[in-house]
PDB file of C-alpha atoms in Angstrom:
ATOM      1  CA  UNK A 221      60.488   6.330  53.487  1.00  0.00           C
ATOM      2  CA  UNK A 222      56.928   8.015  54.016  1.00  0.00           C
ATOM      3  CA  UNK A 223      54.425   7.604  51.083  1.00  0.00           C
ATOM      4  CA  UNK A 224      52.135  10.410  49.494  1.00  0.00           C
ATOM      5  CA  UNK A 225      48.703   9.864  48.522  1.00  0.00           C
ATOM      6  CA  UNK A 226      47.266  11.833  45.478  1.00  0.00           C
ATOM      7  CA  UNK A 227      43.332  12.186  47.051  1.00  0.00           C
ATOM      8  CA  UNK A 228      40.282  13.760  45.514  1.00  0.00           C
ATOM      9  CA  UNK A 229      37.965  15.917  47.798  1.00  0.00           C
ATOM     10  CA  UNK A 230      35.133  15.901  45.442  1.00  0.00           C
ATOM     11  CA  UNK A 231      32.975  18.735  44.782  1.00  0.00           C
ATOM     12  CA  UNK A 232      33.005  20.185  47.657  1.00  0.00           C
ATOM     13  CA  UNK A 233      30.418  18.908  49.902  1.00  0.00           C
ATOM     14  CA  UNK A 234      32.084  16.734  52.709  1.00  0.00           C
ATOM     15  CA  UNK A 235      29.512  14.038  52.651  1.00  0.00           C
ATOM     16  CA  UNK A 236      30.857  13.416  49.554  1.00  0.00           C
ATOM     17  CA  UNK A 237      34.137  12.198  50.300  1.00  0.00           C
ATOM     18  CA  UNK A 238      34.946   8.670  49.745  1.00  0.00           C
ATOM     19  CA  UNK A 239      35.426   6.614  53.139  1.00  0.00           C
ATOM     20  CA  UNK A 240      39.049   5.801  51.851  1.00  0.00           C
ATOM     21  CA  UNK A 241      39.551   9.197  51.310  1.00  0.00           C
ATOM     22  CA  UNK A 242      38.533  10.146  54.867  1.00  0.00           C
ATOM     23  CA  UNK A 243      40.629   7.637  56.486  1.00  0.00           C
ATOM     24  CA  UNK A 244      43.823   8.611  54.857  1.00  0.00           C
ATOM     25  CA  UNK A 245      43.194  12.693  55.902  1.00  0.00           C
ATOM     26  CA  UNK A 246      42.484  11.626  59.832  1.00  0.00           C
ATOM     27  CA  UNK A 247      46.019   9.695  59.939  1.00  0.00           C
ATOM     28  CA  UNK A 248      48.034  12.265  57.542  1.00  0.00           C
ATOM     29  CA  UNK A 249      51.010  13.798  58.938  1.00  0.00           C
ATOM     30  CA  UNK A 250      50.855  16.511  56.111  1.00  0.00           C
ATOM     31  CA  UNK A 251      47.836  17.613  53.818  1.00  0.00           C
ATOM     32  CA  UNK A 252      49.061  19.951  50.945  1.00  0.00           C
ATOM     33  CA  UNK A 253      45.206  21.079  49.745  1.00  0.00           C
ATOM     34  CA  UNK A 254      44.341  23.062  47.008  1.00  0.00           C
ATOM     35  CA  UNK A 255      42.492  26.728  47.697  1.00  0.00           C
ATOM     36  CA  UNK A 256      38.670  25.455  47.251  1.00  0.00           C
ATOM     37  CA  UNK A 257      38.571  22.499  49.234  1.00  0.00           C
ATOM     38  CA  UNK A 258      36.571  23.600  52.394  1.00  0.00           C
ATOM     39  CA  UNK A 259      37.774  23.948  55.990  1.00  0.00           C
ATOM     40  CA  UNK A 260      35.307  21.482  56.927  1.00  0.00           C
ATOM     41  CA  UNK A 261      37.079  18.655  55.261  1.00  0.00           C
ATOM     42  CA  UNK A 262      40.523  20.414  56.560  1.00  0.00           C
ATOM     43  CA  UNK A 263      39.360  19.367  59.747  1.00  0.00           C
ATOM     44  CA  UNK A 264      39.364  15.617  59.134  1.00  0.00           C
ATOM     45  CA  UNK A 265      42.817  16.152  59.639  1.00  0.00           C
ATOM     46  CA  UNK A 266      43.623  17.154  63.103  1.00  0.00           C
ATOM     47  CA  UNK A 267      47.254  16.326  63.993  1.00  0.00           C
ATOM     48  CA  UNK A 268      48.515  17.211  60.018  1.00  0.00           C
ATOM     49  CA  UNK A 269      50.423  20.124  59.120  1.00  0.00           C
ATOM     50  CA  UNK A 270      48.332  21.730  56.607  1.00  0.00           C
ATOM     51  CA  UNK A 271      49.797  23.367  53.744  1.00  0.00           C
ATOM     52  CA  UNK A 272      48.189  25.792  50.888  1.00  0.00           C
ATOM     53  CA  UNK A 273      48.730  24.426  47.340  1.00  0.00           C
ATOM     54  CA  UNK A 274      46.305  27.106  45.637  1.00  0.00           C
ATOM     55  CA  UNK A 275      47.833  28.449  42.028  1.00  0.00           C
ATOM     56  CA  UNK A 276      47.965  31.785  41.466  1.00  0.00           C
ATOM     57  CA  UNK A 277      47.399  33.647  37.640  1.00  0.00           C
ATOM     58  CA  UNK A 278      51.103  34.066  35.996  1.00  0.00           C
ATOM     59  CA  UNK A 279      52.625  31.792  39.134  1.00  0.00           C
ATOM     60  CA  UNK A 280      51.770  28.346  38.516  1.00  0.00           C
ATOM     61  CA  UNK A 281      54.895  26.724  37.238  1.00  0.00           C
ATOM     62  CA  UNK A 282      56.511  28.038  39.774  1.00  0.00           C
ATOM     63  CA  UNK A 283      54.014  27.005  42.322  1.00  0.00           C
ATOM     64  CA  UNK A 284      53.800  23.489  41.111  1.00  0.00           C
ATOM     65  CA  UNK A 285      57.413  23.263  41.301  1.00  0.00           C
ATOM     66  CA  UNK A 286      57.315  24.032  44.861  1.00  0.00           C
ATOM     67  CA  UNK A 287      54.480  21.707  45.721  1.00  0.00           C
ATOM     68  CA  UNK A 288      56.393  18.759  43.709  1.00  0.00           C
ATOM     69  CA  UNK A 289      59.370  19.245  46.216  1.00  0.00           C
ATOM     70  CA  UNK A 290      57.276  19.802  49.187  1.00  0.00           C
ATOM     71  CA  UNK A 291      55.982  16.470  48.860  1.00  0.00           C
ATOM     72  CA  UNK A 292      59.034  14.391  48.189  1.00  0.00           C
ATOM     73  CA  UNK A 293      60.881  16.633  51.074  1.00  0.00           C
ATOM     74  CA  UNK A 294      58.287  15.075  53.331  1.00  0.00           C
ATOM     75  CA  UNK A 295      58.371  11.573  52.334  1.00  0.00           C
ATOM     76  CA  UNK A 296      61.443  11.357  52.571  1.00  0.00           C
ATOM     77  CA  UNK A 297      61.651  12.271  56.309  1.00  0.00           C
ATOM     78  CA  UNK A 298      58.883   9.063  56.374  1.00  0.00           C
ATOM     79  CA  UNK A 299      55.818  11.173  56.681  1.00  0.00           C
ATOM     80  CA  UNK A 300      52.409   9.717  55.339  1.00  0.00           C
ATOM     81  CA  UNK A 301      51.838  12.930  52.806  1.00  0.00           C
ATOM     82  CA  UNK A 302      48.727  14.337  51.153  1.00  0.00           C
ATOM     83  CA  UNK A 303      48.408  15.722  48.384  1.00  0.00           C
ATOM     84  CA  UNK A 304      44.056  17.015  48.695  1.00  0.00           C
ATOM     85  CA  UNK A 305      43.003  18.427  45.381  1.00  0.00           C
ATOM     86  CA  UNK A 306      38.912  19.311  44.567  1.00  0.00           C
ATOM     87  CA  UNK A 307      37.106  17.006  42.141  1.00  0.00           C
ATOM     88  CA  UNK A 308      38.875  13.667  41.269  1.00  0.00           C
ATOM     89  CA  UNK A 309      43.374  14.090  41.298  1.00  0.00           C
ATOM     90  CA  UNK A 310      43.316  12.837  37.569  1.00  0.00           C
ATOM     91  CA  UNK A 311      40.875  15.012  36.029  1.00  0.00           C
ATOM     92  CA  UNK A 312      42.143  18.672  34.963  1.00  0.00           C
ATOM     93  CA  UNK A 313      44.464  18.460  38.206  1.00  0.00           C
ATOM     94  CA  UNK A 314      47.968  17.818  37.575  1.00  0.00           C
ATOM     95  CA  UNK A 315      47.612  14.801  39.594  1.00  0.00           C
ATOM     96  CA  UNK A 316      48.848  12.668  36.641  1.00  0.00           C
ATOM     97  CA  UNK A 317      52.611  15.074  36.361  1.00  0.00           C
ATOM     98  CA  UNK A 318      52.435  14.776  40.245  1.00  0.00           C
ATOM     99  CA  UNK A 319      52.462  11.038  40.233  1.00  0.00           C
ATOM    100  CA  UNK A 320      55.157  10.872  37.350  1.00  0.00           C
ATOM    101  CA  UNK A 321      57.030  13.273  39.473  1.00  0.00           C
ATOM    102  CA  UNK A 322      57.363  11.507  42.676  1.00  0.00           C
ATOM    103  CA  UNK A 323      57.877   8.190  41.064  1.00  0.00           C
ATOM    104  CA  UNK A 324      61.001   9.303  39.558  1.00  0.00           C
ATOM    105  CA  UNK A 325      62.104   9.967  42.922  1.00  0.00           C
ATOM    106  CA  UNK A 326      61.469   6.438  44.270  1.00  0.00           C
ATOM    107  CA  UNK A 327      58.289   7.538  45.973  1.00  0.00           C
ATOM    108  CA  UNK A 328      55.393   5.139  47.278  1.00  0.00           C
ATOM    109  CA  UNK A 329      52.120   7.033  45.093  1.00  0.00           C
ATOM    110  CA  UNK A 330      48.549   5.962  45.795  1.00  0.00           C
ATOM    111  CA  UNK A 331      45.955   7.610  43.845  1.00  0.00           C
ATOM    112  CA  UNK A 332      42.303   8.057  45.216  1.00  0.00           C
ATOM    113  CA  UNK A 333      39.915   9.232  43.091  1.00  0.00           C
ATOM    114  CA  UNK A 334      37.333  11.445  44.087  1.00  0.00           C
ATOM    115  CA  UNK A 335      33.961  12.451  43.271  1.00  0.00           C
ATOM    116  CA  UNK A 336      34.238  14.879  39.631  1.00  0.00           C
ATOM    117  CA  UNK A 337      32.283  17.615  40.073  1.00  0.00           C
ATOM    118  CA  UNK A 338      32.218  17.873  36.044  1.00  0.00           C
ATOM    119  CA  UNK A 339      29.595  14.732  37.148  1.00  0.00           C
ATOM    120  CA  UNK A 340      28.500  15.495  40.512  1.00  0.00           C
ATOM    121  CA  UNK A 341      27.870  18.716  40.370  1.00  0.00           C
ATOM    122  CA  UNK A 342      25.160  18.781  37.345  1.00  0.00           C
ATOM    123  CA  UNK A 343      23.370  15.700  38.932  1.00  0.00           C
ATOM    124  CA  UNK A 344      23.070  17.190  42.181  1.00  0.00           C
ATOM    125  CA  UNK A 345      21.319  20.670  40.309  1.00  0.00           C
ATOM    126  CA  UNK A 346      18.991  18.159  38.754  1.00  0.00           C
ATOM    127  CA  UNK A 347      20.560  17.865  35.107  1.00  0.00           C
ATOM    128  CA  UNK A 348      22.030  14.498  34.571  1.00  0.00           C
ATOM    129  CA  UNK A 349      25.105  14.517  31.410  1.00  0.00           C
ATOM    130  CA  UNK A 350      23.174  11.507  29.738  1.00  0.00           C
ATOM    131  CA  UNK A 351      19.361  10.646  29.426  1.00  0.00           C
ATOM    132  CA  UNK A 352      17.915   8.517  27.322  1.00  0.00           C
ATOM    133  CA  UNK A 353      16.296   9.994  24.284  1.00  0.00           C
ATOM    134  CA  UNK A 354      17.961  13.358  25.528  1.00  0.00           C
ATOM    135  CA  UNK A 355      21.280  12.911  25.489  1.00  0.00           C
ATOM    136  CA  UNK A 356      23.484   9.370  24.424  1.00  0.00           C
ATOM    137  CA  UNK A 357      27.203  11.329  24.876  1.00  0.00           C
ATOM    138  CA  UNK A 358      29.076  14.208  26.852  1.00  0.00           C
ATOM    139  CA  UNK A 359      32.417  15.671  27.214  1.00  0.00           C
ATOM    140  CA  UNK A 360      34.242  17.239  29.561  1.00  0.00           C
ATOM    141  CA  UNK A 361      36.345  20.508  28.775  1.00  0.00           C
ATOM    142  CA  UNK A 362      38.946  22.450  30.529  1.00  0.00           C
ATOM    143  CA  UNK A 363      38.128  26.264  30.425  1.00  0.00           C
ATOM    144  CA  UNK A 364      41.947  27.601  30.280  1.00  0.00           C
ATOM    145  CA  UNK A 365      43.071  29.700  28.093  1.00  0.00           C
ATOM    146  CA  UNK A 366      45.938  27.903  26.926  1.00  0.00           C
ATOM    147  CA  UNK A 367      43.854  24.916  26.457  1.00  0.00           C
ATOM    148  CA  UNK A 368      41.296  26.819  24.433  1.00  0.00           C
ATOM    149  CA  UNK A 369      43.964  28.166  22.097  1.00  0.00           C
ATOM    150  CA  UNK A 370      45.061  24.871  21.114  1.00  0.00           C
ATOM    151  CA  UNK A 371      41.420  23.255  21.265  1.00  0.00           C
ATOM    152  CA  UNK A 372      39.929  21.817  17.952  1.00  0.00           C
ATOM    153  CA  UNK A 373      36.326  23.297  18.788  1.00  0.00           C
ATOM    154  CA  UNK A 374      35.113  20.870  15.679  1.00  0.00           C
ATOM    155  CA  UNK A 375      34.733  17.872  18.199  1.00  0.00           C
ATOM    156  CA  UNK A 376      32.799  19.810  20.718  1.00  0.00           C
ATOM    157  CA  UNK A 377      29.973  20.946  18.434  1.00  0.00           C
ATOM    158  CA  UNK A 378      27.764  18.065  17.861  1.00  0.00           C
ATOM    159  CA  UNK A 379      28.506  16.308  21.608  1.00  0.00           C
ATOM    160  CA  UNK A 380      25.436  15.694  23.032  1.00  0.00           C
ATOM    161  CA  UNK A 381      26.051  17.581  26.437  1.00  0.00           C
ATOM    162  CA  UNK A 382      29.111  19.300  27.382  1.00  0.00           C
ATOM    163  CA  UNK A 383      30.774  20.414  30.312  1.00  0.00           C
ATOM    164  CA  UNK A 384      33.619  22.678  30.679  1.00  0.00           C
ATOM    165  CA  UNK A 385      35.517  23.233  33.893  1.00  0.00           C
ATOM    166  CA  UNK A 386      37.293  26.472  34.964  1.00  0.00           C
ATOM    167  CA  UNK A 387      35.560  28.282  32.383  1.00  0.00           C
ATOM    168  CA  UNK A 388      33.952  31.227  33.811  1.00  0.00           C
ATOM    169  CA  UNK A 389      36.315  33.658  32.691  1.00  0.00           C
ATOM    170  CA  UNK A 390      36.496  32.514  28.990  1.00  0.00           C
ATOM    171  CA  UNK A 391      32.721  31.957  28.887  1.00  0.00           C
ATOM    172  CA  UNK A 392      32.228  34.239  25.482  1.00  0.00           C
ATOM    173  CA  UNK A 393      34.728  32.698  23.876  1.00  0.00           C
ATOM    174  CA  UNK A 394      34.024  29.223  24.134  1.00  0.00           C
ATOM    175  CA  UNK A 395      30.557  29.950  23.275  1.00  0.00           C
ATOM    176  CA  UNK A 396      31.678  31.976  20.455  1.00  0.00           C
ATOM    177  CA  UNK A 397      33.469  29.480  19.201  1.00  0.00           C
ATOM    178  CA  UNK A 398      31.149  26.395  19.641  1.00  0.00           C
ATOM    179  CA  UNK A 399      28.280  28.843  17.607  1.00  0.00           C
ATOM    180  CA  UNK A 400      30.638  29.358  14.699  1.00  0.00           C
ATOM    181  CA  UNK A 401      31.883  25.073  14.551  1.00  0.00           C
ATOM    182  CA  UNK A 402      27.796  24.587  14.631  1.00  0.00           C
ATOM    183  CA  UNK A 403      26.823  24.511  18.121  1.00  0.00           C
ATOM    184  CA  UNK A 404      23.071  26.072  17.959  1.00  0.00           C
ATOM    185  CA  UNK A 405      22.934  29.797  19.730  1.00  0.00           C
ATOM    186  CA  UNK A 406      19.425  28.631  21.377  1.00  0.00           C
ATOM    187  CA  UNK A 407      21.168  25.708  22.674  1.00  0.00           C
ATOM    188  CA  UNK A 408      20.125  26.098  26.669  1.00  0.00           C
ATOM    189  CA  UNK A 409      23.435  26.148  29.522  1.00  0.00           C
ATOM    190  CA  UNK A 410      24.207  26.155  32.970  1.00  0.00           C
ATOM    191  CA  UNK A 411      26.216  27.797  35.370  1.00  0.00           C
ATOM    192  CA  UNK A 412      26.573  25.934  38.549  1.00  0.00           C
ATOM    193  CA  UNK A 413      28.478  28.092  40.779  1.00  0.00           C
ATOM    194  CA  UNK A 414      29.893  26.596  44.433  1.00  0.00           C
ATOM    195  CA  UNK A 415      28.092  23.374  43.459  1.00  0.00           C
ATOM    196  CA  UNK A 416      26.960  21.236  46.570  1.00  0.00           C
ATOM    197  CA  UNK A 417      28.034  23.901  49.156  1.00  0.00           C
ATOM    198  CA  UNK A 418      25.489  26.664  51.053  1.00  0.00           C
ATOM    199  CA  UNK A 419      26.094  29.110  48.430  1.00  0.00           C
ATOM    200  CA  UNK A 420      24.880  27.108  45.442  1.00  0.00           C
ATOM    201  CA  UNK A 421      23.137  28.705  42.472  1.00  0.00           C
ATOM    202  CA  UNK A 422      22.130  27.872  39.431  1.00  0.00           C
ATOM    203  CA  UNK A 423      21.982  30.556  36.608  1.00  0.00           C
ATOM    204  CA  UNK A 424      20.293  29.045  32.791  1.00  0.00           C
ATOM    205  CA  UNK A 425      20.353  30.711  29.923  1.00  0.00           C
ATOM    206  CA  UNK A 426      21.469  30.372  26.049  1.00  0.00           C
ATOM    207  CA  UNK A 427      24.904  29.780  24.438  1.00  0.00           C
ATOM    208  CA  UNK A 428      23.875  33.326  22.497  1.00  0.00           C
ATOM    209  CA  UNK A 429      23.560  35.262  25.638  1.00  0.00           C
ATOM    210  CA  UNK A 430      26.831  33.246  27.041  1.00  0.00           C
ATOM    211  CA  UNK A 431      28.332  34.305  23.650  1.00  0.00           C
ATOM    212  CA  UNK A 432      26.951  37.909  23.971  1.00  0.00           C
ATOM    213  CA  UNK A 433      28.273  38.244  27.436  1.00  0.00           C
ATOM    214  CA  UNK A 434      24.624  38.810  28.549  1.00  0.00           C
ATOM    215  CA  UNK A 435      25.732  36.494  31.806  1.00  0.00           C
ATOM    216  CA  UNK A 436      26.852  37.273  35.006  1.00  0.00           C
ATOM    217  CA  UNK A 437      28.306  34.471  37.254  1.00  0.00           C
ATOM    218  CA  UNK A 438      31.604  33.910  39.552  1.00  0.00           C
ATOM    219  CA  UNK A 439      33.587  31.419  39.833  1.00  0.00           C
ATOM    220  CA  UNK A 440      33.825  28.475  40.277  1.00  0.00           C
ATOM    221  CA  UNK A 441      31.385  27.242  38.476  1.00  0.00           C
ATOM    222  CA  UNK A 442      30.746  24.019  36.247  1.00  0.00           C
ATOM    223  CA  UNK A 443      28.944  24.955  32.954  1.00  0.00           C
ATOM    224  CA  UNK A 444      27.117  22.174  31.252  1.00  0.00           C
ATOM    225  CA  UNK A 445      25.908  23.104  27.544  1.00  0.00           C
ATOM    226  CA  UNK A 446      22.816  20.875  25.995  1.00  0.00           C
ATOM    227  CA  UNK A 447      19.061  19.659  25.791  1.00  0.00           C
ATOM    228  CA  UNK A 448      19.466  17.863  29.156  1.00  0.00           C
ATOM    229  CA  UNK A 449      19.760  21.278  31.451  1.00  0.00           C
ATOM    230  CA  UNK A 450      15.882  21.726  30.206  1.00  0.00           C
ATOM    231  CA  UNK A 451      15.180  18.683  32.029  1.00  0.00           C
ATOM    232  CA  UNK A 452      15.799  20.699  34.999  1.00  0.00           C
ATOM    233  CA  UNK A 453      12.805  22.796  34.771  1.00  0.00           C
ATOM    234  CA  UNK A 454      10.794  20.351  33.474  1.00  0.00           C
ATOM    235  CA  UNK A 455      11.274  18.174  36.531  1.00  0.00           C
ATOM    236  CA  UNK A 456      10.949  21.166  39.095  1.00  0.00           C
ATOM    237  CA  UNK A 457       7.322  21.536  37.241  1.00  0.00           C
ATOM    238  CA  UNK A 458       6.875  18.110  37.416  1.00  0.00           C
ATOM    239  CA  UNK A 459       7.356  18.034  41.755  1.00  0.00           C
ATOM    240  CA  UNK A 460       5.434  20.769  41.931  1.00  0.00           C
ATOM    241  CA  UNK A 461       2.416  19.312  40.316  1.00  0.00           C
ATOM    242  CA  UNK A 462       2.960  15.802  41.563  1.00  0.00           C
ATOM    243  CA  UNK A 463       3.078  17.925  45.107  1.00  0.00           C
ATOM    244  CA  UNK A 464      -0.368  19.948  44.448  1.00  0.00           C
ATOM    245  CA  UNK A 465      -2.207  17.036  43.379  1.00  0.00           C
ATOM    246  CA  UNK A 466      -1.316  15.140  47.111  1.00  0.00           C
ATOM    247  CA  UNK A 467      -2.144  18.147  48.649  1.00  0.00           C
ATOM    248  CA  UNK A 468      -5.825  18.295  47.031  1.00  0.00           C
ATOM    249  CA  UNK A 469      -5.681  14.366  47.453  1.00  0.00           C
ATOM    250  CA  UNK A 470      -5.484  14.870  51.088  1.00  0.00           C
ATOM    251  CA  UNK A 471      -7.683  17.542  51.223  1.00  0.00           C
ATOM    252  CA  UNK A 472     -10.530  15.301  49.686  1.00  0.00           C
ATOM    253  CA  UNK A 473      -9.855  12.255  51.702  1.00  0.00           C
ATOM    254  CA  UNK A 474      -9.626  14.689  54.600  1.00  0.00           C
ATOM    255  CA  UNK A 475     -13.626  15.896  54.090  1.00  0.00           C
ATOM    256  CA  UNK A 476     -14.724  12.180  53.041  1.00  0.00           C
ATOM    257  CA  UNK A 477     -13.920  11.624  56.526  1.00  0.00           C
ATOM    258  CA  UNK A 478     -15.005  14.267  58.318  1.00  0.00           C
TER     259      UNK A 478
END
């Protein structure tokens, strides 16, 4: 009997991989990946047959159904299976139904969690979820439909900071509903779209012009909500003051000395 292994690719950047992570993909006989996770990390897996997991709109019960059987037809024949998602396997992912899944079929399961870019990804663009005397609390959101429907938008207005995965095409209406629990319109957000890949960028604005539909971004993109995406600017003034005050410190040591 083979064994799968449930393993996060983080946020997208390779070099963020864990090290357990990358030892597991360059021995896998079989990597079922989601559709974001690059074809740089692919590669960590040279001898694997490599397998596209990615959902598609109005297909995903049936897709997940086929991935579920793809992985327990594979351990069965005693191949070491992967199952690669983006982010962390637990988080938004299915990973958890996955797990309970293969279990019930008297499969070998080893989780690896990855790097979330619900965390990563806001850090790395230079707004950190909690700072002191900013921001003591955050939460973390999926953006589907379904799961706005049935989302009590009462416990996401006072939150300190909060992030909301796969939300890009419901943008307006989360923000339209966070305004009318309480959430303030002038409240600043984030878009952070392909976070730690090439084609980064960062778009900041308001949750009225989110709520508006004033914004234009593309997914994927993490969208962080609170006072600590202001810290982003201020910091980027900060560096470049910090750097024009060395370069006029070295310009006056420079003529002391000449």
């Amino acid at each position: 009997m083979g064994k799968v292994y449930l393993v996060g690719a983080g946020p997208g950047d390779p070099g963020l991989l864990t090290v357990k992570a990358v030892q597991i993909l360059e021995v896998a006989d079989v990597v079922i990946h989601d559709r974001l996770v690059s074809a740089e990390i692919l590669r960590l897996s040279p001898g694997a047959l490599l397998m596209d997991g990615g959902k598609q709109q109005g297909e995903q019960e049936r897709i997940q159904d086929n991935i579920n059987h793809r992985m327990l037809h594979y351990a069965t024949k005693g191949l070491q299976v992967v199952r690669l998602k983006g982010g962390d396997p637990m988080i938004f992912a299915r990973g958890a139904e996955e797990w309970e899944f293969l279990i019930r079929h008297g499969i070998d399961v080893e989780v690896v969690p990855g790097v979330s870019s619900a965390l990563a990804l806001p850090a790395l663009a230079g707004i950190p979820p909690t700072c002191r005397g900013v921001a003591a609390s955050f939460a973390v959101i999926a953006g589907h439909r379904q799961h706005l429907i049935e989302t009590d938008w009462s416990q996401y207005a006072r939150v300190d900071t909060l992030i909301v995965l796969m939300g890009v095409e419901n943008r307006e209406y989360i923000a339209e509903n966070l305004i009318r629990m309480g959430r303030p319109p002038a409240q600043p957000v984030a878009f952070i779209e392909h976070g730690s890949t090439s084609r980064e960028r960062v778009v900041e604005t308001s949750l009225a012009a989110v709520a508006a539909g004033g914004v234009e971004v593309e997914p994927p993109a993490v969208i962080v909500m609170g006072e600590v995406v202001r810290l982003r600017s201020r910091w980027a003034r900060v560096r470049e003051m910090t750097s024009q005050a060395l370069t006029n410190q070295a310009m006056t040591n420079q003529a002391q000395c000449a």
